[in-house]
Amino acid sequence: MSNVDLHEDLKNDERVWMPGEIGKDVQRFNVFHVKHNRDDKFNCKPFNRKALFKISLLKGKTRLYYADKTVDFDCALLFTNPNIPYSWEHLESEQVAYFCVFTEDFFDQFMPIKDYPVFKPGNVPLFHLDEEKFAVFENIFKQMLSEITLEFSYKYDSLRSMVLQLIFSALKLEPATFQPYKDSNGSQRIVSIFTELLERQFPIESTIQRMELRHPTEFASQLSVHVNHLNHALKVVTGKTTSQLVAARIMQEAKSLLQHTDWNISEIAWSLGFDDLPHFINFFKKNQQLTPKLYRKNQPV
C-alpha cells in the first residue's frame, strides 16, 4: 500500500525538532482511511516490512487468503503481524477500509504487543462484524484519524489506548472460521508462503541480526498448519523436507558470510541461530565436509 511508504520516508528523518517522544512515535504509528469505487478497485498483498503490525477494518465483499486456507466476508476486522503471511482481494467494486500500522517498539515501554492472542501465530486473526459492530470499530478509527492531527503532546499515548481498545473489543468477539483453500493447489500455496517466510530472514547484514525461524515446528506455527502437513506439502512439491530446505538455505548464507565478511565464526554461528559454536561447526562440516575455518581459508582472496 502506497500510504505505508510514509514509514520508509520517515526512517531517515530524525525529527529532531519534535518535542519528547513525538519525534519517535511519528515513525512508529500511522492510520489511514481508504474508500474505493469501481474505478480504483484494489487488492492487498502481505507487508514485506518486518517491523509493521497492522489492524484493518474492511467493508465490502472480500476474500482473505491465510496459509492454505481462505475465508470470504462482507465486513470484518483483521489483525496481522510481520511474520504471518496473508493476502486479500476485494470481490466487488465498492469497498471501505481503515488501517492502522505500527511497530513493536511503539508499545515496548508498556507491554509486549505481540503476546496478545490476535497477533500470535496459530490464532485466527479475522473477526466477522455486523453493521452495528462495524460502526463501533469505525468510530475508533475515526477517533484515531482525528487524534493524529492534533497538536497535543500526549496524542500518541492516546492512540496507543485506542489500539488496545481495538484489540480488547475484538477479543470479546468470536473469530472467523477458515475453510481449506480450494481455488488452487493448497500444497503449492503452503510452499510459496514457507519460502517467503524463510527468505525474509536473509540476507544477514549485521552481527546483531539473527534468524528467528529455523525449526519445522516454528514455520508450521507461523503458517497455522500441523508440522506433518507442512512436511507433506513441501515433500510433494519440492521432494525435500522442511529441515532439508532450511538447512540448505542456512548453508548458502553461511558460505556467503564466511567468504564475504570478516566476522568471526562465532558471530556467524549466532546470526544463523546456533546457540553454541560446536553445533554450528558440526552442522557445517556435515553439509560441506569441511569446517567453517577451512572453508574460509580455501576461498580465493
mmCIF file of C-alpha atoms in Angstrom:
data_model
loop_
_atom_site.group_PDB
_atom_site.id
_atom_site.type_symbol
_atom_site.label_atom_id
_atom_site.label_comp_id
_atom_site.label_asym_id
_atom_site.label_seq_id
_atom_site.Cartn_x
_atom_site.Cartn_y
_atom_site.Cartn_z
ATOM 1 C CA MET A 1 0.000 0.000 0.000
ATOM 2 C CA SER A 2 1.450 3.350 -1.016
ATOM 3 C CA ASN A 3 0.388 5.098 2.192
ATOM 4 C CA VAL A 4 2.650 2.861 4.240
ATOM 5 C CA ASP A 5 5.603 4.127 2.200
ATOM 6 C CA LEU A 6 5.427 7.092 4.563
ATOM 7 C CA HIS A 7 7.191 4.901 7.107
ATOM 8 C CA GLU A 8 10.052 4.275 4.713
ATOM 9 C CA ASP A 9 10.457 8.006 4.099
ATOM 10 C CA LEU A 10 10.407 8.730 7.816
ATOM 11 C CA LYS A 11 13.120 6.225 8.690
ATOM 12 C CA ASN A 12 15.810 8.655 7.602
ATOM 13 C CA ASP A 13 14.144 11.645 9.255
ATOM 14 C CA GLU A 14 15.490 12.349 12.747
ATOM 15 C CA ARG A 15 12.548 14.603 13.678
ATOM 16 C CA VAL A 16 14.910 16.458 15.997
ATOM 17 C CA TRP A 17 12.583 19.441 16.082
ATOM 18 C CA MET A 18 9.724 17.495 17.675
ATOM 19 C CA PRO A 19 9.252 17.523 21.453
ATOM 20 C CA GLY A 20 9.590 14.471 23.687
ATOM 21 C CA GLU A 21 8.574 11.093 22.331
ATOM 22 C CA ILE A 22 6.582 12.512 19.414
ATOM 23 C CA GLY A 23 9.640 12.525 17.161
ATOM 24 C CA LYS A 24 9.995 8.782 17.704
ATOM 25 C CA ASP A 25 6.321 7.871 17.639
ATOM 26 C CA VAL A 26 5.647 9.593 14.329
ATOM 27 C CA GLN A 27 7.862 6.913 12.779
ATOM 28 C CA ARG A 28 6.193 4.076 14.696
ATOM 29 C CA PHE A 29 2.467 4.609 14.082
ATOM 30 C CA ASN A 30 0.112 5.745 11.340
ATOM 31 C CA VAL A 31 -3.565 5.427 10.497
ATOM 32 C CA PHE A 32 -5.390 5.644 7.154
ATOM 33 C CA HIS A 33 -8.871 5.681 5.662
ATOM 34 C CA VAL A 34 -9.333 4.418 2.115
ATOM 35 C CA LYS A 35 -12.579 4.395 0.158
ATOM 36 C CA HIS A 36 -12.625 2.721 -3.241
ATOM 37 C CA ASN A 37 -15.138 2.514 -6.046
ATOM 38 C CA ARG A 38 -15.297 0.589 -9.295
ATOM 39 C CA ASP A 39 -12.746 2.921 -10.896
ATOM 40 C CA ASP A 40 -9.933 2.163 -8.462
ATOM 41 C CA LYS A 41 -10.574 -1.291 -7.015
ATOM 42 C CA PHE A 42 -7.595 -2.628 -5.119
ATOM 43 C CA ASN A 43 -6.241 -5.780 -3.527
ATOM 44 C CA CYS A 44 -3.711 -6.268 -0.760
ATOM 45 C CA LYS A 45 -0.602 -8.425 -0.628
ATOM 46 C CA PRO A 46 1.369 -9.158 2.566
ATOM 47 C CA PHE A 47 3.556 -6.475 4.052
ATOM 48 C CA ASN A 48 7.183 -7.288 3.392
ATOM 49 C CA ARG A 49 8.359 -4.863 6.045
ATOM 50 C CA LYS A 50 9.409 -6.894 9.072
ATOM 51 C CA ALA A 51 8.633 -4.121 11.530
ATOM 52 C CA LEU A 52 4.952 -3.471 10.885
ATOM 53 C CA PHE A 53 1.910 -4.790 12.703
ATOM 54 C CA LYS A 54 -1.401 -3.951 11.057
ATOM 55 C CA ILE A 55 -5.071 -3.757 12.047
ATOM 56 C CA SER A 56 -7.542 -3.495 9.149
ATOM 57 C CA LEU A 57 -11.255 -2.721 9.212
ATOM 58 C CA LEU A 58 -12.756 -3.854 5.908
ATOM 59 C CA LYS A 59 -16.231 -3.466 4.424
ATOM 60 C CA GLY A 60 -17.272 -4.909 1.075
ATOM 61 C CA LYS A 61 -17.154 -8.463 -0.263
ATOM 62 C CA THR A 62 -13.601 -9.632 0.328
ATOM 63 C CA ARG A 63 -11.652 -12.896 0.224
ATOM 64 C CA LEU A 64 -8.790 -13.441 2.658
ATOM 65 C CA TYR A 65 -6.036 -15.971 1.906
ATOM 66 C CA TYR A 66 -4.251 -17.198 5.018
ATOM 67 C CA ALA A 67 -1.703 -20.007 4.694
ATOM 68 C CA ASP A 68 -3.559 -22.814 2.900
ATOM 69 C CA LYS A 69 -6.996 -21.536 3.940
ATOM 70 C CA THR A 70 -9.433 -18.920 2.759
ATOM 71 C CA VAL A 71 -12.481 -17.088 4.063
ATOM 72 C CA ASP A 72 -14.986 -14.759 2.387
ATOM 73 C CA PHE A 73 -16.581 -11.918 4.301
ATOM 74 C CA ASP A 74 -18.575 -8.717 3.864
ATOM 75 C CA CYS A 75 -17.389 -6.872 6.941
ATOM 76 C CA ALA A 76 -14.524 -7.785 9.267
ATOM 77 C CA LEU A 77 -11.631 -6.738 11.482
ATOM 78 C CA LEU A 78 -8.261 -8.254 10.554
ATOM 79 C CA PHE A 79 -5.080 -8.405 12.668
ATOM 80 C CA THR A 80 -1.744 -9.213 11.043
ATOM 81 C CA ASN A 81 1.780 -9.303 12.397
ATOM 82 C CA PRO A 82 5.038 -9.091 10.418
ATOM 83 C CA ASN A 83 5.609 -12.864 10.421
ATOM 84 C CA ILE A 84 2.188 -14.105 9.346
ATOM 85 C CA PRO A 85 1.820 -14.172 5.546
ATOM 86 C CA TYR A 86 -1.605 -13.279 4.200
ATOM 87 C CA SER A 87 -3.270 -11.530 1.289
ATOM 88 C CA TRP A 88 -6.767 -10.425 0.425
ATOM 89 C CA GLU A 89 -8.736 -9.296 -2.593
ATOM 90 C CA HIS A 90 -11.991 -7.405 -2.962
ATOM 91 C CA LEU A 91 -14.780 -9.228 -4.797
ATOM 92 C CA GLU A 92 -16.951 -6.198 -5.551
ATOM 93 C CA SER A 93 -16.414 -2.629 -6.666
ATOM 94 C CA GLU A 94 -17.417 -0.727 -3.532
ATOM 95 C CA GLN A 95 -15.091 -1.036 -0.557
ATOM 96 C CA VAL A 96 -14.328 0.913 2.583
ATOM 97 C CA ALA A 97 -11.149 0.255 4.531
ATOM 98 C CA TYR A 98 -9.429 1.665 7.595
ATOM 99 C CA PHE A 99 -5.883 0.690 8.601
ATOM 100 C CA CYS A 100 -3.516 1.407 11.419
ATOM 101 C CA VAL A 101 0.080 0.228 11.248
ATOM 102 C CA PHE A 102 2.665 0.306 14.000
ATOM 103 C CA THR A 103 5.997 -1.133 15.018
ATOM 104 C CA GLU A 104 6.543 -3.407 18.004
ATOM 105 C CA ASP A 105 8.530 -0.736 19.806
ATOM 106 C CA PHE A 106 5.536 1.615 19.642
ATOM 107 C CA PHE A 107 4.392 -0.425 22.659
ATOM 108 C CA ASP A 108 7.710 -1.593 24.079
ATOM 109 C CA GLN A 109 7.570 0.689 27.124
ATOM 110 C CA PHE A 110 4.116 -0.546 28.032
ATOM 111 C CA MET A 111 3.537 -4.181 27.069
ATOM 112 C CA PRO A 112 4.674 -6.932 24.632
ATOM 113 C CA ILE A 113 2.063 -6.297 21.941
ATOM 114 C CA LYS A 114 2.936 -9.473 20.036
ATOM 115 C CA ASP A 115 1.791 -11.581 23.003
ATOM 116 C CA TYR A 116 -1.849 -10.655 22.562
ATOM 117 C CA PRO A 117 -3.787 -13.573 21.003
ATOM 118 C CA VAL A 118 -4.792 -11.612 17.894
ATOM 119 C CA PHE A 119 -1.126 -11.335 16.894
ATOM 120 C CA LYS A 120 0.079 -14.793 17.941
ATOM 121 C CA PRO A 121 0.870 -17.486 15.355
ATOM 122 C CA GLY A 122 -1.739 -20.214 15.190
ATOM 123 C CA ASN A 123 -4.643 -17.984 16.185
ATOM 124 C CA VAL A 124 -7.367 -16.783 13.838
ATOM 125 C CA PRO A 125 -6.773 -13.075 13.105
ATOM 126 C CA LEU A 126 -10.159 -12.303 11.481
ATOM 127 C CA PHE A 127 -13.402 -11.283 13.192
ATOM 128 C CA HIS A 128 -16.720 -11.033 11.329
ATOM 129 C CA LEU A 129 -18.732 -7.896 12.057
ATOM 130 C CA ASP A 130 -22.348 -6.942 11.549
ATOM 131 C CA GLU A 131 -23.311 -3.350 10.722
ATOM 132 C CA GLU A 132 -23.643 -2.387 14.371
ATOM 133 C CA LYS A 133 -20.227 -3.746 15.371
ATOM 134 C CA PHE A 134 -18.632 -2.264 12.242
ATOM 135 C CA ALA A 135 -19.895 1.164 13.318
ATOM 136 C CA VAL A 136 -18.291 0.704 16.758
ATOM 137 C CA PHE A 137 -14.867 -0.100 15.290
ATOM 138 C CA GLU A 138 -15.235 2.549 12.600
ATOM 139 C CA ASN A 139 -15.784 5.123 15.326
ATOM 140 C CA ILE A 140 -12.492 4.112 16.988
ATOM 141 C CA PHE A 141 -10.644 4.533 13.691
ATOM 142 C CA LYS A 142 -12.287 7.919 13.141
ATOM 143 C CA GLN A 143 -11.105 8.967 16.597
ATOM 144 C CA MET A 144 -7.581 7.881 15.625
ATOM 145 C CA LEU A 145 -7.717 9.874 12.394
ATOM 146 C CA SER A 146 -8.805 12.933 14.336
ATOM 147 C CA GLU A 147 -6.333 12.431 17.191
ATOM 148 C CA ILE A 148 -3.278 12.073 14.965
ATOM 149 C CA THR A 149 -3.851 15.541 13.504
ATOM 150 C CA LEU A 150 -3.929 17.313 16.876
ATOM 151 C CA GLU A 151 -1.145 19.444 18.321
ATOM 152 C CA PHE A 152 -1.176 17.524 21.577
ATOM 153 C CA SER A 153 1.949 16.315 23.367
ATOM 154 C CA TYR A 154 0.337 13.071 24.552
ATOM 155 C CA LYS A 155 -1.563 12.183 21.400
ATOM 156 C CA TYR A 156 0.453 9.014 20.765
ATOM 157 C CA ASP A 157 -0.321 7.783 24.260
ATOM 158 C CA SER A 158 -3.960 8.364 23.415
ATOM 159 C CA LEU A 159 -3.517 6.480 20.119
ATOM 160 C CA ARG A 160 -1.911 3.561 21.951
ATOM 161 C CA SER A 161 -5.000 3.307 24.129
ATOM 162 C CA MET A 162 -7.195 3.262 21.005
ATOM 163 C CA VAL A 163 -5.173 0.412 19.505
ATOM 164 C CA LEU A 164 -5.680 -1.521 22.734
ATOM 165 C CA GLN A 165 -9.374 -0.703 22.556
ATOM 166 C CA LEU A 166 -9.476 -2.338 19.104
ATOM 167 C CA ILE A 167 -7.689 -5.419 20.462
ATOM 168 C CA PHE A 168 -9.788 -5.836 23.592
ATOM 169 C CA SER A 169 -13.058 -5.267 21.717
ATOM 170 C CA ALA A 170 -12.051 -7.888 19.141
ATOM 171 C CA LEU A 171 -11.148 -10.439 21.819
ATOM 172 C CA LYS A 172 -14.743 -10.298 23.019
ATOM 173 C CA LEU A 173 -15.911 -11.490 19.588
ATOM 174 C CA GLU A 174 -15.908 -14.959 18.023
ATOM 175 C CA PRO A 175 -13.114 -15.349 15.441
ATOM 176 C CA ALA A 176 -13.974 -16.303 11.875
ATOM 177 C CA THR A 177 -13.848 -19.906 10.656
ATOM 178 C CA PHE A 178 -11.487 -20.585 7.778
ATOM 179 C CA GLN A 179 -12.062 -23.130 5.025
ATOM 180 C CA PRO A 180 -9.461 -25.084 3.032
ATOM 181 C CA TYR A 181 -8.207 -23.096 0.069
ATOM 182 C CA LYS A 182 -9.801 -24.812 -2.941
ATOM 183 C CA ASP A 183 -9.137 -22.422 -5.804
ATOM 184 C CA SER A 184 -5.582 -23.634 -6.395
ATOM 185 C CA ASN A 185 -3.208 -26.291 -5.208
ATOM 186 C CA GLY A 186 -3.060 -25.985 -1.415
ATOM 187 C CA SER A 187 0.376 -27.608 -1.178
ATOM 188 C CA GLN A 188 1.838 -25.159 -3.668
ATOM 189 C CA ARG A 189 0.438 -22.265 -1.688
ATOM 190 C CA ILE A 190 1.997 -23.572 1.535
ATOM 191 C CA VAL A 191 5.346 -23.995 -0.219
ATOM 192 C CA SER A 192 5.150 -20.468 -1.612
ATOM 193 C CA ILE A 193 4.452 -18.925 1.786
ATOM 194 C CA PHE A 194 7.035 -21.127 3.540
ATOM 195 C CA THR A 195 9.637 -19.955 1.024
ATOM 196 C CA GLU A 196 8.674 -16.345 1.642
ATOM 197 C CA LEU A 197 8.980 -16.788 5.412
ATOM 198 C CA LEU A 198 12.386 -18.417 5.011
ATOM 199 C CA GLU A 199 13.737 -15.843 2.568
ATOM 200 C CA ARG A 200 12.543 -12.852 4.598
ATOM 201 C CA GLN A 201 15.272 -13.678 7.099
ATOM 202 C CA PHE A 202 18.050 -13.090 4.567
ATOM 203 C CA PRO A 203 20.485 -11.714 3.769
ATOM 204 C CA ILE A 204 22.170 -11.416 7.155
ATOM 205 C CA GLU A 205 23.731 -7.959 7.005
ATOM 206 C CA SER A 206 24.825 -7.314 10.584
ATOM 207 C CA THR A 207 26.201 -9.262 13.511
ATOM 208 C CA ILE A 208 23.188 -8.117 15.553
ATOM 209 C CA GLN A 209 20.747 -9.626 13.035
ATOM 210 C CA ARG A 210 19.643 -13.185 13.802
ATOM 211 C CA MET A 211 17.468 -15.838 12.200
ATOM 212 C CA GLU A 212 14.252 -16.259 14.161
ATOM 213 C CA LEU A 213 12.681 -19.207 12.322
ATOM 214 C CA ARG A 214 14.838 -22.322 11.956
ATOM 215 C CA HIS A 215 12.835 -25.364 13.023
ATOM 216 C CA PRO A 216 9.922 -27.018 11.162
ATOM 217 C CA THR A 217 7.597 -26.526 14.136
ATOM 218 C CA GLU A 218 8.304 -22.778 14.107
ATOM 219 C CA PHE A 219 7.399 -22.475 10.437
ATOM 220 C CA ALA A 220 4.295 -24.627 10.919
ATOM 221 C CA SER A 221 3.183 -22.405 13.799
ATOM 222 C CA GLN A 222 3.539 -19.277 11.674
ATOM 223 C CA LEU A 223 1.541 -20.947 8.893
ATOM 224 C CA SER A 224 -1.144 -22.227 11.307
ATOM 225 C CA VAL A 225 -0.753 -25.779 9.990
ATOM 226 C CA HIS A 226 0.417 -29.009 11.616
ATOM 227 C CA VAL A 227 4.114 -29.695 11.090
ATOM 228 C CA ASN A 228 3.283 -33.015 9.392
ATOM 229 C CA HIS A 229 1.044 -31.150 6.942
ATOM 230 C CA LEU A 230 3.864 -28.706 6.196
ATOM 231 C CA ASN A 231 6.373 -31.512 5.659
ATOM 232 C CA HIS A 232 3.970 -33.349 3.381
ATOM 233 C CA ALA A 233 3.296 -30.261 1.258
ATOM 234 C CA LEU A 234 6.993 -29.478 0.876
ATOM 235 C CA LYS A 235 7.805 -33.098 0.065
ATOM 236 C CA VAL A 236 5.088 -33.271 -2.596
ATOM 237 C CA VAL A 237 6.128 -30.043 -4.323
ATOM 238 C CA THR A 238 9.904 -29.934 -3.820
ATOM 239 C CA GLY A 239 10.865 -33.506 -2.970
ATOM 240 C CA LYS A 240 12.560 -32.263 0.197
ATOM 241 C CA THR A 241 11.566 -31.978 3.849
ATOM 242 C CA THR A 242 11.287 -28.761 5.821
ATOM 243 C CA SER A 243 14.537 -29.487 7.633
ATOM 244 C CA GLN A 244 16.399 -30.131 4.381
ATOM 245 C CA LEU A 245 15.204 -26.885 2.804
ATOM 246 C CA VAL A 246 16.038 -24.812 5.882
ATOM 247 C CA ALA A 247 19.466 -26.444 6.232
ATOM 248 C CA ALA A 248 20.275 -25.777 2.573
ATOM 249 C CA ARG A 249 19.380 -22.096 2.922
ATOM 250 C CA ILE A 250 21.396 -21.752 6.129
ATOM 251 C CA MET A 251 24.385 -23.330 4.423
ATOM 252 C CA GLN A 252 24.061 -20.951 1.495
ATOM 253 C CA GLU A 253 24.107 -17.961 3.840
ATOM 254 C CA ALA A 254 26.892 -19.416 5.996
ATOM 255 C CA LYS A 255 29.173 -19.821 2.990
ATOM 256 C CA SER A 256 28.399 -16.305 1.821
ATOM 257 C CA LEU A 257 29.196 -14.832 5.234
ATOM 258 C CA LEU A 258 32.423 -16.819 5.524
ATOM 259 C CA GLN A 259 33.505 -15.676 2.084
ATOM 260 C CA HIS A 260 32.387 -12.048 2.052
ATOM 261 C CA THR A 261 32.673 -10.822 5.659
ATOM 262 C CA ASP A 262 35.414 -10.628 8.260
ATOM 263 C CA TRP A 263 33.072 -11.720 11.060
ATOM 264 C CA ASN A 264 34.475 -14.356 13.342
ATOM 265 C CA ILE A 265 32.888 -17.788 13.170
ATOM 266 C CA SER A 266 31.111 -17.388 16.496
ATOM 267 C CA GLU A 267 29.370 -14.254 15.201
ATOM 268 C CA ILE A 268 28.270 -16.069 12.057
ATOM 269 C CA ALA A 269 27.020 -19.029 14.069
ATOM 270 C CA TRP A 270 24.958 -16.785 16.345
ATOM 271 C CA SER A 271 23.467 -14.851 13.407
ATOM 272 C CA LEU A 272 22.327 -18.116 11.855
ATOM 273 C CA GLY A 273 20.509 -19.138 15.003
ATOM 274 C CA PHE A 274 23.036 -21.505 16.585
ATOM 275 C CA ASP A 275 23.297 -21.192 20.350
ATOM 276 C CA ASP A 276 26.790 -22.656 20.547
ATOM 277 C CA LEU A 277 29.769 -22.741 18.205
ATOM 278 C CA PRO A 278 30.385 -26.543 18.201
ATOM 279 C CA HIS A 279 26.823 -27.116 16.964
ATOM 280 C CA PHE A 280 27.428 -24.789 14.003
ATOM 281 C CA ILE A 281 30.814 -26.360 13.215
ATOM 282 C CA ASN A 282 29.304 -29.866 13.225
ATOM 283 C CA PHE A 283 26.375 -28.710 11.073
ATOM 284 C CA PHE A 284 28.686 -27.036 8.539
ATOM 285 C CA LYS A 285 31.091 -29.977 8.398
ATOM 286 C CA LYS A 286 28.226 -32.441 7.898
ATOM 287 C CA ASN A 287 26.941 -30.484 4.894
ATOM 288 C CA GLN A 288 30.236 -29.280 3.382
ATOM 289 C CA GLN A 289 32.775 -31.897 4.519
ATOM 290 C CA LEU A 290 34.919 -29.015 5.741
ATOM 291 C CA THR A 291 34.972 -26.967 8.915
ATOM 292 C CA PRO A 292 33.957 -23.296 8.542
ATOM 293 C CA LYS A 293 37.566 -22.269 9.226
ATOM 294 C CA LEU A 294 38.951 -24.468 6.442
ATOM 295 C CA TYR A 295 36.210 -23.388 4.039
ATOM 296 C CA ARG A 296 37.083 -19.717 4.610
ATOM 297 C CA LYS A 297 40.805 -20.436 4.290
ATOM 298 C CA ASN A 298 40.276 -22.150 0.903
ATOM 299 C CA GLN A 299 38.360 -19.231 -0.606
ATOM 300 C CA PRO A 300 40.180 -17.080 -3.186
ATOM 301 C CA VAL A 301 41.327 -13.712 -1.895
#
